[in-house]
PDB file of C-alpha atoms in Angstrom:
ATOM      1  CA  UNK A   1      48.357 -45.049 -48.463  1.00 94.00           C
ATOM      2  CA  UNK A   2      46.368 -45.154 -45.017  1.00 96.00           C
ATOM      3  CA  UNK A   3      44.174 -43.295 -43.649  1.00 95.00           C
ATOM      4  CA  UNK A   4      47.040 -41.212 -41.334  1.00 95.00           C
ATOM      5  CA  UNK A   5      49.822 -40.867 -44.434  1.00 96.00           C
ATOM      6  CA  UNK A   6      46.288 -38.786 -46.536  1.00 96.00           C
ATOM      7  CA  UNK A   7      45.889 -36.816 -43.076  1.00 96.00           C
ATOM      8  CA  UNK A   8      49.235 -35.867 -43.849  1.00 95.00           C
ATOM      9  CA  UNK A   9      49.680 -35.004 -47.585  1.00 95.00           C
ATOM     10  CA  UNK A  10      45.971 -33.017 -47.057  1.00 95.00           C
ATOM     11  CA  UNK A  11      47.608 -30.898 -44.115  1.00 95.00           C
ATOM     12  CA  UNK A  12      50.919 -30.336 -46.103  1.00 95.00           C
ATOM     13  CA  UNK A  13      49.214 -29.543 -49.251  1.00 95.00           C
ATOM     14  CA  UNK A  14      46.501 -27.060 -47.647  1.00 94.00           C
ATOM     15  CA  UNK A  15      48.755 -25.007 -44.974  1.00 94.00           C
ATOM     16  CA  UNK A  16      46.132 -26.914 -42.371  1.00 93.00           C
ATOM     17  CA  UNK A  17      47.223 -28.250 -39.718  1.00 95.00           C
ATOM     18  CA  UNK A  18      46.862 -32.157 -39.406  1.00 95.00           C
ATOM     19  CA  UNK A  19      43.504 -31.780 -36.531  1.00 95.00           C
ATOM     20  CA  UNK A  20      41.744 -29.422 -39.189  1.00 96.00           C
ATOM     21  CA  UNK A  21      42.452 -31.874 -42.489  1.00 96.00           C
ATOM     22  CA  UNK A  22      41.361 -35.254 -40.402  1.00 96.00           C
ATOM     23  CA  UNK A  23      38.557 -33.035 -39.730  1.00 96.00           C
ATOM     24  CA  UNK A  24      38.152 -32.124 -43.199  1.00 95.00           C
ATOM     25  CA  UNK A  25      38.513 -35.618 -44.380  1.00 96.00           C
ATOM     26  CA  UNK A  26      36.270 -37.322 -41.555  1.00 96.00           C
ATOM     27  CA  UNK A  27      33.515 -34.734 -42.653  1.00 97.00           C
ATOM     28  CA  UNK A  28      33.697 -35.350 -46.552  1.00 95.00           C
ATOM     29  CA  UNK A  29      33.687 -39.271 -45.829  1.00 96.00           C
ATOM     30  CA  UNK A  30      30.317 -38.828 -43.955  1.00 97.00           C
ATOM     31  CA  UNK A  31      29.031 -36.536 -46.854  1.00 96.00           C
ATOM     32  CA  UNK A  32      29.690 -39.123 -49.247  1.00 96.00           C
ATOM     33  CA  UNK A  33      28.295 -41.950 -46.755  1.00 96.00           C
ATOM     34  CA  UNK A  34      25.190 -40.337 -46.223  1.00 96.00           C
ATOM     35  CA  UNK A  35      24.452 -39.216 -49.768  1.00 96.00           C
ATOM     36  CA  UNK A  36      24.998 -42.884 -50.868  1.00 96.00           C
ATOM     37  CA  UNK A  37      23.039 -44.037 -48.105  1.00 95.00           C
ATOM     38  CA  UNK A  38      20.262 -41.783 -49.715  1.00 95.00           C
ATOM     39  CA  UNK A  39      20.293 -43.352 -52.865  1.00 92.00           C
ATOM     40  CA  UNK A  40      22.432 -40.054 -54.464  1.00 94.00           C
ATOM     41  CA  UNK A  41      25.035 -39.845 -56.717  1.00 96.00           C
ATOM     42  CA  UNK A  42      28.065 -37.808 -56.165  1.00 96.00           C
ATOM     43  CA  UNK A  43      30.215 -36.358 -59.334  1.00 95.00           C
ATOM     44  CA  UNK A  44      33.719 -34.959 -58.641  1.00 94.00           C
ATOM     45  CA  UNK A  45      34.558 -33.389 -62.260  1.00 94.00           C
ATOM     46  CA  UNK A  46      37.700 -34.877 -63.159  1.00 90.00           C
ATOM     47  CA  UNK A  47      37.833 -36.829 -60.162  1.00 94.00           C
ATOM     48  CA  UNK A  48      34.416 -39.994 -60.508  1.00 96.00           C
ATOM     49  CA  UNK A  49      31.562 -40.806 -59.306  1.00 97.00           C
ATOM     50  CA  UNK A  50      30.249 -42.562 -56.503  1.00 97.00           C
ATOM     51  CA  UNK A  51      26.952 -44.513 -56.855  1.00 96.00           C
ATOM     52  CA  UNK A  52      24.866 -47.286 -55.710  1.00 96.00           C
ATOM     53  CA  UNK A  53      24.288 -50.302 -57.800  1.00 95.00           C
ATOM     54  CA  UNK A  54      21.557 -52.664 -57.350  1.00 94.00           C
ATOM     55  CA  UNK A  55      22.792 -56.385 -57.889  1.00 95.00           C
ATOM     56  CA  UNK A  56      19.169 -59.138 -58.016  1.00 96.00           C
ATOM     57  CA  UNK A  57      19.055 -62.267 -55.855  1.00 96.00           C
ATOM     58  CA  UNK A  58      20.512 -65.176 -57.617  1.00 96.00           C
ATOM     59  CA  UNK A  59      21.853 -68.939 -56.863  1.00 95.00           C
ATOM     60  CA  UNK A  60      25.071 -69.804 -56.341  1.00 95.00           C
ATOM     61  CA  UNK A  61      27.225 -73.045 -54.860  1.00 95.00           C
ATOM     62  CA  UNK A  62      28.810 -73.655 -51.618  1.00 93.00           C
ATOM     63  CA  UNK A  63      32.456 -74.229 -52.403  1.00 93.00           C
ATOM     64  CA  UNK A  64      32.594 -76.529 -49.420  1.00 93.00           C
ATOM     65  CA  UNK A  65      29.393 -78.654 -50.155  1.00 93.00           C
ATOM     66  CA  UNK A  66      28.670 -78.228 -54.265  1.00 91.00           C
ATOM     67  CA  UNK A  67      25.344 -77.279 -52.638  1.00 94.00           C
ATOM     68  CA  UNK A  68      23.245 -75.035 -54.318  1.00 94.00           C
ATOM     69  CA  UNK A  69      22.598 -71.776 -52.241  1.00 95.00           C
ATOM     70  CA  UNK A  70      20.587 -68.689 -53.003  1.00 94.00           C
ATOM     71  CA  UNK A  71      22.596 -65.462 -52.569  1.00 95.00           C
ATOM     72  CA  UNK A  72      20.154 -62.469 -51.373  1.00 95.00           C
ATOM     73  CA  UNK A  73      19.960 -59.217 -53.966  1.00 96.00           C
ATOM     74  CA  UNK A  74      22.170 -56.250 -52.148  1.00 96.00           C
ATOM     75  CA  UNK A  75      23.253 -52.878 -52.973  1.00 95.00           C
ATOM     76  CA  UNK A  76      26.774 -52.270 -53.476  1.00 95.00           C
ATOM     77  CA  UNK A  77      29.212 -48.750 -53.945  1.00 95.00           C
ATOM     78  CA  UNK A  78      30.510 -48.649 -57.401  1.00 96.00           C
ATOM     79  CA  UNK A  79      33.255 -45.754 -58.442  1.00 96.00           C
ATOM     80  CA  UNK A  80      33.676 -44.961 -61.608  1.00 96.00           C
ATOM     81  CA  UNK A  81      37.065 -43.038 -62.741  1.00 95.00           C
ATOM     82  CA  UNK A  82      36.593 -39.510 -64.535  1.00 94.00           C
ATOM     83  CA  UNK A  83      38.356 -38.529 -67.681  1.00 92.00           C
ATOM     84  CA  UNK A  84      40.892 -36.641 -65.652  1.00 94.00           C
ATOM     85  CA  UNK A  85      42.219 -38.955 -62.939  1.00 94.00           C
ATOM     86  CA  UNK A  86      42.098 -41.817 -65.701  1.00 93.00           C
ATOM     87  CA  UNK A  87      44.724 -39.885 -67.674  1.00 93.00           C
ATOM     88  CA  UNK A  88      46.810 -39.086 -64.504  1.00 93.00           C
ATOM     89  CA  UNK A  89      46.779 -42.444 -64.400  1.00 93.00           C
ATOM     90  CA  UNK A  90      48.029 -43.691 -67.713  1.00 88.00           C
TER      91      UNK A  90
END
């Protein structure tokens, strides 16, 4: 599913129409965005949660070369499934 078809299934399953949900949908992107950004967590119940994990510095090999290289630390966005949408799943 894109971007466009979850316009779609938000507008049909609110009674908005399609401008208000890509509004909708553009604003609670940003939310999350910027409260990651911030260092914040954010908890759907039953949904997840969206954090930010810290992964160090460490060495790794060009593929290309067999060199050694170092790779630099970095935060990354890790989602982690709630009880709920885990058992929709399965």
């Amino acid at each position: 599913m894109n971007k466009t078809e979850l316009i779609e299934k938000i507008a049909t399953a609110s009674g908005l129409p399609k401008t208000d949900a890509k509004k909708a949908l553009d604003a609670t992107v940003e939310a999350i965005k910027n409260a990651l950004v911030a260092g914040d967590k954010i908890s759907l119940v039953g949904f997840g949660t969206f954090s930010v994990s810290e992964r160090p510095a460490r060495e790794g090999i060009n593929p290309a070369t067999k060199e050694k290289i170092q790779i630099a630390a970095k935060k990354v966005a890790k989602f982690k499934a709630g009880a709920e949408l885990n058992d929709a799943i399965n």
